[in-house]
Tab-separated table of C-alpha atoms and ligand atoms in Angstrom:
chain	number	residue	atom	x	y	z
X	1	MET	CA	0.000	0.000	0.000
X	2	LYS	CA	1.192	3.531	-0.768
X	3	LYS	CA	2.539	5.419	2.198
X	4	THR	CA	0.405	8.389	3.280
X	5	ASN	CA	2.176	11.731	2.913
X	6	LEU	CA	1.057	13.962	5.751
X	7	GLY	CA	1.689	17.704	5.612
X	8	ILE	CA	2.056	19.355	9.031
X	9	LEU	CA	1.897	23.140	9.379
X	10	GLY	CA	4.040	24.456	12.224
X	11	GLY	CA	7.326	23.087	13.501
X	12	GLY	CA	7.292	23.266	17.314
X	13	GLN	CA	7.508	20.464	19.868
X	14	LEU	CA	3.995	19.245	19.066
X	15	GLY	CA	5.211	18.782	15.498
X	16	CYS	CA	8.217	16.764	16.774
X	17	MET	CA	5.988	14.361	18.647
X	18	LEU	CA	3.535	14.067	15.741
X	19	CYS	CA	6.459	13.141	13.462
X	20	MET	CA	7.704	10.523	15.929
X	21	ALA	CA	4.235	8.951	16.042
X	22	ALA	CA	3.973	9.075	12.237
X	23	LYS	CA	7.222	7.078	11.880
X	24	LYS	CA	5.697	4.271	13.894
X	25	LEU	CA	2.695	4.221	11.516
X	26	ASP	CA	4.796	4.423	8.371
X	27	VAL	CA	3.340	7.835	7.494
X	28	TYR	CA	5.741	10.197	5.657
X	29	THR	CA	5.839	13.696	7.200
X	30	ILE	CA	6.436	17.013	5.472
X	31	VAL	CA	6.645	19.812	8.025
X	32	TRP	CA	6.165	23.374	6.810
X	33	SER	CA	7.242	26.211	9.039
X	34	ASP	CA	8.298	29.836	8.712
X	35	ASP	CA	10.818	29.456	11.530
X	36	PRO	CA	14.334	28.278	10.576
X	37	MET	CA	14.894	27.130	14.190
X	38	SER	CA	11.884	24.782	14.170
X	39	PRO	CA	12.640	21.779	16.387
X	40	ALA	CA	10.435	19.531	14.192
X	41	LYS	CA	13.037	19.885	11.426
X	42	GLU	CA	15.059	17.168	13.179
X	43	PHE	CA	12.106	14.759	13.373
X	44	SER	CA	10.271	15.145	10.044
X	45	ASP	CA	11.023	13.271	6.833
X	46	GLU	CA	11.025	16.539	4.930
X	47	PHE	CA	11.090	20.164	6.020
X	48	ILE	CA	9.921	23.244	4.121
X	49	LEU	CA	11.053	26.663	5.295
X	50	SER	CA	9.148	29.669	3.978
X	51	ASN	CA	6.235	31.885	4.865
X	52	TYR	CA	2.870	30.283	4.274
X	53	ASN	CA	1.982	32.635	1.392
X	54	ASP	CA	4.744	31.497	-0.950
X	55	LYS	CA	2.977	30.388	-4.171
X	56	GLU	CA	5.704	27.985	-5.293
X	57	LYS	CA	5.819	26.309	-1.896
X	58	ILE	CA	2.019	26.040	-1.800
X	59	ASN	CA	2.211	24.288	-5.165
X	60	TYR	CA	4.955	21.911	-4.119
X	61	PHE	CA	3.382	21.128	-0.740
X	62	THR	CA	-0.148	20.498	-1.999
X	63	LYS	CA	1.112	18.273	-4.842
X	64	LYS	CA	3.195	16.193	-2.488
X	65	VAL	CA	0.835	15.657	0.463
X	66	ASP	CA	-2.281	13.490	0.741
X	67	LYS	CA	-3.642	15.189	3.862
X	68	ILE	CA	-2.787	18.357	5.758
X	69	THR	CA	-2.938	19.022	9.482
X	70	PHE	CA	-1.420	21.607	11.832
X	71	GLU	CA	0.283	21.668	15.190
X	72	PHE	CA	-0.567	25.212	16.232
X	73	GLU	CA	-3.927	26.860	15.914
X	74	ASN	CA	-2.927	30.386	15.024
X	75	ILE	CA	-2.187	29.809	11.362
X	76	PRO	CA	-4.313	32.429	9.546
X	77	PHE	CA	-7.692	31.067	8.478
X	78	ASP	CA	-7.227	32.279	4.881
X	79	ILE	CA	-4.107	30.151	4.487
X	80	LEU	CA	-5.770	27.029	5.892
X	81	ASP	CA	-8.793	27.661	3.683
X	82	LYS	CA	-6.690	28.113	0.547
X	83	LEU	CA	-4.741	24.898	1.216
X	84	ASN	CA	-7.993	23.080	1.980
X	85	SER	CA	-9.358	24.012	-1.448
X	86	ILE	CA	-6.493	21.940	-2.949
X	87	LYS	CA	-5.933	19.129	-0.402
X	88	GLU	CA	-8.044	18.335	2.634
X	89	VAL	CA	-7.033	20.068	5.865
X	90	LEU	CA	-8.084	18.241	9.054
X	91	PRO	CA	-9.423	19.398	11.430
X	92	LYS	CA	-11.478	21.627	9.134
X	93	PRO	CA	-10.299	25.266	8.859
X	94	GLN	CA	-13.780	26.577	9.753
X	95	ILE	CA	-13.226	25.168	13.249
X	96	ASN	CA	-10.146	27.352	13.674
X	97	LYS	CA	-12.106	30.417	12.713
X	98	ILE	CA	-14.182	29.893	15.860
X	99	ILE	CA	-11.460	28.701	18.197
X	100	GLN	CA	-8.840	31.287	17.166
X	101	ASN	CA	-11.058	33.953	18.683
X	102	ARG	CA	-11.727	33.653	22.421
X	103	ILE	CA	-15.085	35.470	22.106
X	104	LEU	CA	-16.452	33.273	19.293
X	105	GLU	CA	-15.081	30.241	21.131
X	106	LYS	CA	-16.907	31.078	24.379
X	107	ASN	CA	-20.111	31.968	22.474
X	108	PHE	CA	-19.932	28.555	20.792
X	109	VAL	CA	-19.432	26.707	24.098
X	110	ASN	CA	-22.348	28.511	25.749
X	111	ASP	CA	-24.528	27.779	22.701
X	112	GLN	CA	-24.029	24.084	23.527
X	113	ASN	CA	-25.372	24.751	27.045
X	114	ILE	CA	-21.925	24.217	28.509
X	115	LYS	CA	-20.849	26.765	31.101
X	116	THR	CA	-17.843	29.083	30.937
X	117	THR	CA	-16.853	31.933	33.220
X	118	GLN	CA	-18.722	35.224	32.588
X	119	TYR	CA	-17.139	37.329	29.860
X	120	LYS	CA	-17.587	40.487	27.785
X	121	LYS	CA	-16.155	41.690	24.524
X	122	ILE	CA	-13.959	44.763	25.015
X	123	ASN	CA	-12.926	47.242	22.333
X	124	ASN	CA	-11.836	50.234	24.389
X	125	LYS	CA	-11.412	51.667	27.877
X	126	ASP	CA	-15.045	52.743	28.156
X	127	ASP	CA	-16.118	49.127	27.603
X	128	LEU	CA	-13.717	48.085	30.321
X	129	ILE	CA	-15.010	50.585	32.839
X	130	SER	CA	-18.667	49.841	32.083
X	131	ASN	CA	-18.026	46.135	32.723
X	132	ALA	CA	-16.234	46.665	36.018
X	133	ASP	CA	-18.817	44.401	37.698
X	134	LEU	CA	-16.768	41.457	36.341
X	135	LEU	CA	-13.689	42.483	38.371
X	136	PRO	CA	-11.409	40.938	39.458
X	137	ALA	CA	-10.985	39.683	35.931
X	138	MET	CA	-8.555	38.587	33.272
X	139	LEU	CA	-8.254	40.780	30.184
X	140	LYS	CA	-7.035	38.772	27.192
X	141	THR	CA	-6.449	39.608	23.573
X	142	ALA	CA	-9.252	37.878	21.649
X	143	THR	CA	-6.756	36.308	19.247
X	144	LEU	CA	-3.161	35.065	19.164
X	145	GLY	CA	-2.422	34.458	22.865
X	146	TYR	CA	-0.707	31.368	24.272
X	147	ASP	CA	1.075	30.389	27.502
X	148	GLY	CA	-0.435	33.412	29.232
X	149	LYS	CA	0.840	35.861	26.601
X	150	GLY	CA	-1.532	38.773	25.958
X	151	GLN	CA	-3.211	38.382	29.376
X	152	PHE	CA	-3.545	41.006	32.102
X	153	LYS	CA	-5.051	40.598	35.549
X	154	LEU	CA	-7.296	43.510	36.517
X	155	ASN	CA	-8.196	43.769	40.192
X	156	ASN	CA	-9.886	47.168	40.401
X	157	LEU	CA	-10.976	50.272	38.516
X	158	GLU	CA	-7.544	51.780	38.965
X	159	ASP	CA	-6.013	48.858	37.001
X	160	CYS	CA	-8.621	49.420	34.245
X	161	LYS	CA	-7.696	53.081	33.995
X	162	ASN	CA	-3.965	52.350	33.904
X	163	ILE	CA	-3.922	49.651	31.292
X	164	SER	CA	-3.149	50.690	27.741
X	165	LEU	CA	-5.245	48.987	25.073
X	166	SER	CA	-4.153	48.770	21.489
X	167	THR	CA	-6.686	50.377	19.152
X	168	ASP	CA	-6.429	47.609	16.588
X	169	SER	CA	-6.882	44.670	18.962
X	170	GLU	CA	-10.079	43.138	20.211
X	171	TYR	CA	-10.147	41.907	23.812
X	172	ILE	CA	-12.185	39.692	26.084
X	173	LEU	CA	-12.727	40.411	29.770
X	174	GLU	CA	-13.205	37.185	31.741
X	175	LYS	CA	-14.365	37.093	35.334
X	176	MET	CA	-11.584	35.661	37.475
X	177	VAL	CA	-12.451	32.136	38.589
X	178	ASN	CA	-11.519	31.104	42.116
X	179	LEU	CA	-9.771	27.971	41.023
X	180	LYS	CA	-10.075	24.790	43.029
X	181	LYS	CA	-8.604	22.746	40.227
X	182	GLU	CA	-7.839	22.711	36.509
X	183	ILE	CA	-8.391	19.643	34.371
X	184	SER	CA	-8.369	18.858	30.663
X	185	VAL	CA	-9.915	16.177	28.491
X	186	ILE	CA	-8.320	15.006	25.264
X	187	VAL	CA	-10.509	13.349	22.691
X	188	THR	CA	-9.586	11.987	19.295
X	189	ARG	CA	-12.616	11.949	17.027
X	190	PHE	CA	-12.462	9.747	13.935
X	191	LYS	CA	-15.964	10.271	12.557
X	192	LYS	CA	-19.548	10.631	13.744
X	193	ASN	CA	-19.852	9.038	17.181
X	194	GLU	CA	-16.432	7.385	16.881
X	195	TYR	CA	-13.911	8.589	19.397
X	196	GLU	CA	-11.138	7.615	21.715
X	197	ILE	CA	-11.138	9.649	24.929
X	198	TYR	CA	-8.418	9.833	27.546
X	199	GLU	CA	-9.385	10.183	31.200
X	200	PRO	CA	-9.167	13.758	32.573
X	201	PHE	CA	-5.709	15.151	33.293
X	202	GLU	CA	-5.219	17.271	36.403
X	203	ASN	CA	-3.171	20.360	35.574
X	204	LYS	CA	-1.146	22.825	37.637
X	205	HIS	CA	-0.157	26.152	36.103
X	206	GLU	CA	2.508	28.587	37.262
X	207	ASP	CA	2.326	32.142	35.890
X	208	GLN	CA	-0.392	30.966	33.472
X	209	ILE	CA	1.925	28.312	31.998
X	210	LEU	CA	1.262	24.597	32.443
X	211	LYS	CA	3.806	23.119	34.845
X	212	VAL	CA	2.542	19.668	35.875
X	213	SER	CA	-0.135	17.276	34.586
X	214	LYS	CA	-1.110	13.948	36.112
X	215	ILE	CA	-3.452	11.005	35.890
X	216	PRO	CA	-5.520	10.020	37.692
X	217	ALA	CA	-6.947	13.472	38.404
X	218	ASN	CA	-8.109	13.871	41.975
X	219	ILE	CA	-11.705	14.813	41.089
X	220	SER	CA	-15.250	13.642	41.803
X	221	LYS	CA	-16.987	10.993	39.687
X	222	GLU	CA	-19.382	13.724	38.536
X	223	HIS	CA	-16.589	15.962	37.260
X	224	PHE	CA	-14.907	12.952	35.679
X	225	SER	CA	-17.959	11.991	33.623
X	226	GLN	CA	-19.252	15.509	32.994
X	227	SER	CA	-15.925	16.731	31.587
X	228	ILE	CA	-15.757	13.733	29.253
X	229	GLU	CA	-19.369	14.263	28.127
X	230	ASN	CA	-18.683	17.947	27.434
X	231	ALA	CA	-15.529	17.234	25.434
X	232	LYS	CA	-17.352	14.593	23.403
X	233	LYS	CA	-20.238	16.984	22.707
X	234	ILE	CA	-17.877	19.780	21.654
X	235	SER	CA	-15.971	17.525	19.242
X	236	GLU	CA	-19.236	16.200	17.789
X	237	LYS	CA	-20.750	19.671	17.319
X	238	LEU	CA	-17.592	20.842	15.562
X	239	ASP	CA	-17.627	17.721	13.346
X	240	TYR	CA	-14.002	17.465	14.363
X	241	VAL	CA	-11.483	14.993	12.954
X	242	GLY	CA	-8.272	14.502	14.914
X	243	THR	CA	-7.157	15.154	18.488
X	244	LEU	CA	-8.726	18.011	20.441
X	245	CYS	CA	-8.348	19.200	24.017
X	246	VAL	CA	-10.872	20.931	26.247
X	247	GLU	CA	-9.436	22.790	29.253
X	248	PHE	CA	-11.732	23.116	32.276
X	249	PHE	CA	-11.800	25.102	35.497
X	250	ILE	CA	-13.399	23.730	38.678
X	251	ASP	CA	-14.328	26.663	40.906
X	252	GLU	CA	-14.645	26.807	44.686
X	253	LYS	CA	-18.356	25.957	44.407
X	254	ASP	CA	-17.541	22.869	42.320
X	255	ASN	CA	-18.869	24.340	39.079
X	256	LEU	CA	-17.261	22.806	36.019
X	257	LEU	CA	-16.494	25.560	33.480
X	258	VAL	CA	-14.865	25.294	30.093
X	259	ASN	CA	-11.772	27.497	29.945
X	260	GLU	CA	-10.770	26.988	26.333
X	261	ILE	CA	-10.546	24.505	23.471
X	262	ALA	CA	-7.314	23.588	21.699
X	263	PRO	CA	-7.943	22.240	18.181
X	264	ARG	CA	-4.794	20.103	18.254
X	265	VAL	CA	-2.709	17.788	20.391
X	266	HIS	CA	-2.124	19.342	23.815
X	267	ASN	CA	0.639	19.745	26.355
X	268	SER	CA	-1.391	18.081	29.130
X	269	GLY	CA	-1.475	14.861	27.066
X	270	HIS	CA	2.263	14.389	26.518
X	271	MET	CA	2.308	11.628	29.137
X	272	THR	CA	0.073	9.476	26.888
X	273	ILE	CA	3.276	8.565	24.978
X	274	ASN	CA	4.246	6.504	28.039
X	275	SER	CA	0.990	5.946	29.937
X	276	HIS	CA	-1.145	4.498	27.121
X	277	ASN	CA	-0.902	1.946	24.322
X	278	ILE	CA	-1.706	4.735	21.824
X	279	SER	CA	-0.618	8.337	22.422
X	280	GLN	CA	-2.646	11.459	21.599
X	281	PHE	CA	-0.157	12.038	18.747
X	282	GLU	CA	-0.581	8.596	17.218
X	283	ASN	CA	-4.352	8.932	17.530
X	284	HIS	CA	-4.250	12.284	15.751
X	285	ILE	CA	-2.270	10.804	12.855
X	286	ARG	CA	-4.583	7.784	12.704
X	287	ALA	CA	-7.690	9.992	12.580
X	288	VAL	CA	-6.510	12.551	10.007
X	289	CYS	CA	-4.916	9.910	7.738
X	290	GLY	CA	-8.011	7.689	7.915
X	291	LEU	CA	-6.117	4.802	9.539
X	292	LYS	CA	-7.656	2.217	11.826
X	293	LYS	CA	-9.078	3.280	15.195
X	294	VAL	CA	-7.634	1.137	17.972
X	295	ASN	CA	-9.159	1.104	21.470
X	296	ILE	CA	-6.977	3.021	23.869
X	297	LEU	CA	-5.797	1.333	27.002
X	298	LYS	CA	-4.255	2.996	30.013
X	299	LEU	CA	-1.117	1.140	31.052
X	300	TYR	CA	0.170	3.341	33.869
X	301	ASN	CA	-0.608	6.275	36.094
X	302	ALA	CA	1.640	9.155	35.145
X	303	LYS	CA	2.909	12.621	35.940
X	304	MET	CA	4.403	14.994	33.391
X	305	THR	CA	6.483	18.047	34.264
X	306	ASN	CA	7.238	20.791	31.772
X	307	ILE	CA	10.866	21.863	31.616
X	308	LEU	CA	11.023	25.638	31.203
X	309	GLY	CA	13.967	27.832	30.217
X	310	ASN	CA	17.231	27.074	32.015
X	311	GLU	CA	15.779	24.108	33.902
X	312	ILE	CA	16.767	22.079	30.833
X	313	THR	CA	20.434	22.039	31.924
X	314	LYS	CA	19.501	19.961	35.001
X	315	TYR	CA	17.882	17.311	32.811
X	316	LYS	CA	20.502	16.956	30.102
X	317	GLY	CA	22.643	13.992	31.104
X	318	LYS	CA	20.394	13.160	34.098
X	319	LYS	CA	20.462	9.450	34.960
X	320	LEU	CA	16.934	8.186	34.406
X	321	LYS	CA	15.203	5.419	36.337
X	322	GLY	CA	13.286	2.734	34.427
X	323	ASN	CA	9.980	4.567	34.940
X	324	GLU	CA	11.285	8.010	33.908
X	325	PHE	CA	11.370	9.554	30.440
X	326	PHE	CA	12.970	12.792	29.337
X	327	PHE	CA	12.060	14.527	26.076
X	328	ASP	CA	14.389	17.214	24.830
X	329	TYR	CA	12.794	19.437	22.161
X	330	LEU	CA	16.317	20.300	20.951
X	331	LYS	CA	15.556	24.029	20.907
X	332	LYS	CA	18.685	25.970	20.063
X	333	GLU	CA	17.790	29.063	22.052
X	334	VAL	CA	16.991	28.957	25.767
X	335	LYS	CA	14.496	31.650	26.767
X	336	GLU	CA	12.961	32.289	30.166
X	337	LYS	CA	9.673	30.347	30.566
X	338	ARG	CA	10.092	28.752	27.138
X	339	LYS	CA	9.029	25.097	26.950
X	340	MET	CA	12.351	23.290	26.352
X	341	GLY	CA	11.350	19.706	27.080
X	342	HIS	CA	9.273	17.564	29.406
X	343	PHE	CA	9.788	14.820	31.938
X	344	THR	CA	7.365	11.947	32.499
X	345	GLU	CA	7.217	9.506	35.382
X	346	ILE	CA	4.989	6.423	35.157
X	347	ASN	CA	3.737	4.231	37.989
X	348	LYS	CA	1.726	1.041	38.315
X	349	ILE	CA	-2.004	1.713	38.300
X	350	ASN	CA	-2.684	0.250	41.755
X	351	ASP	CA	0.338	1.913	43.453
B	1	ADP	P1	-3.525	30.161	27.141
B	1	ADP	O1	-4.066	30.261	25.753
B	1	ADP	O2	-2.316	30.987	27.375
B	1	ADP	O3	-3.404	28.729	27.619
B	1	ADP	P2	-5.681	30.388	29.097
B	1	ADP	O4	-6.911	31.191	28.894
B	1	ADP	O5	-5.839	28.911	29.115
B	1	ADP	O6	-4.645	30.870	28.011
B	1	ADP	O7	-5.001	30.858	30.443
B	1	ADP	C1	-3.834	30.259	30.981
B	1	ADP	C2	-4.019	29.985	32.479
B	1	ADP	O8	-4.254	31.215	33.186
B	1	ADP	C3	-5.224	29.116	32.818
B	1	ADP	O9	-4.951	27.741	32.651
B	1	ADP	C4	-5.459	29.529	34.269
B	1	ADP	O10	-4.525	28.920	35.130
B	1	ADP	C5	-5.195	31.028	34.232
B	1	ADP	N1	-6.446	31.739	33.889
B	1	ADP	C6	-6.806	32.210	32.688
B	1	ADP	N2	-8.032	32.783	32.704
B	1	ADP	C7	-8.487	32.673	33.972
B	1	ADP	C8	-9.696	33.060	34.628
B	1	ADP	N3	-10.683	33.705	33.987
B	1	ADP	N4	-9.813	32.764	35.944
B	1	ADP	C9	-8.809	32.120	36.614
B	1	ADP	N5	-7.654	31.735	36.046
B	1	ADP	C10	-7.470	32.004	34.745
B	2	MG	MG1	-4.909	27.375	28.109
């Protein structure tokens, strides 16, 4: 049988792990990125470096690939749509149009009768001041944020007056949630009513960046099943194909609220490489390439720690125990708070 050629847009660590999973499935990977320092360059079968508008590269790429997917959600919709008119992009570009914008994303979630924190669209300072009843709150740029970038905590009216808003950005003001816990659910949807769903991951953030994820999550049975139901419903309503993550907040009154949706493989699921028979990455490749769906099986409990910035030096050359795994993203430049690698520890399920 002919090998599938999978085009992957974006060349970060998620791309690296997608390429590793593709090798196992005998899928040929062509990563396209506009960043010459892309770590996925070292893991893909082929690497294209150029901006995503380059006509010649679009031609070459779309001729060569059978299917296209992406590893980061902020690729402009117009580019995804153009590529999709030549070769199928999965998940569908229309989904990104919703999820790329935090306001459209939260409107969509609420339309499914799934709760989020209260929020308001903000265009200028007057909007901010007239919605002061939401304070304390998080002000976020409606588009293009990640790892806490483009987010500002506003405690009082004084903070609202002092903050400078860009005139050409749209913002969302989200009521601050008193967090008891954060969890996420990763689902891989193959087609209508056909999914593989991982159990909820419990997540700890530091400075708005994920630090530690673990399974099992220490949550109630109700939150366990409700979060899975919500993630399933969201993937079904989006007619999603591939791996998707829904991030949830649990507040001090035990309300389960959707925080955001990631239309891609997700940092909280990196441990599935070691904790399950099939990782979130392999499942994504299987779904978008139309390969066989295999039932997932949890093999171990696990804990994953993100390695940020200079912490990477401690891990390089570290002697690992049999139940420990270290992934180095091989990033050339160390930056403060930058995700440089991750460390996973697995343990027997009844330990
Ligand atoms: P990103 O796209 O950077 O992941 P998120 O909206 O998920 O953005 O925010 C990152 C983290 O910041 C969350 O996981 C949470 O810990 C904290 N956070 C964001 N918004 C809120 C909020 N409204 N209430 C409480 N904590 C929040
Ligand atoms: Mg998030």
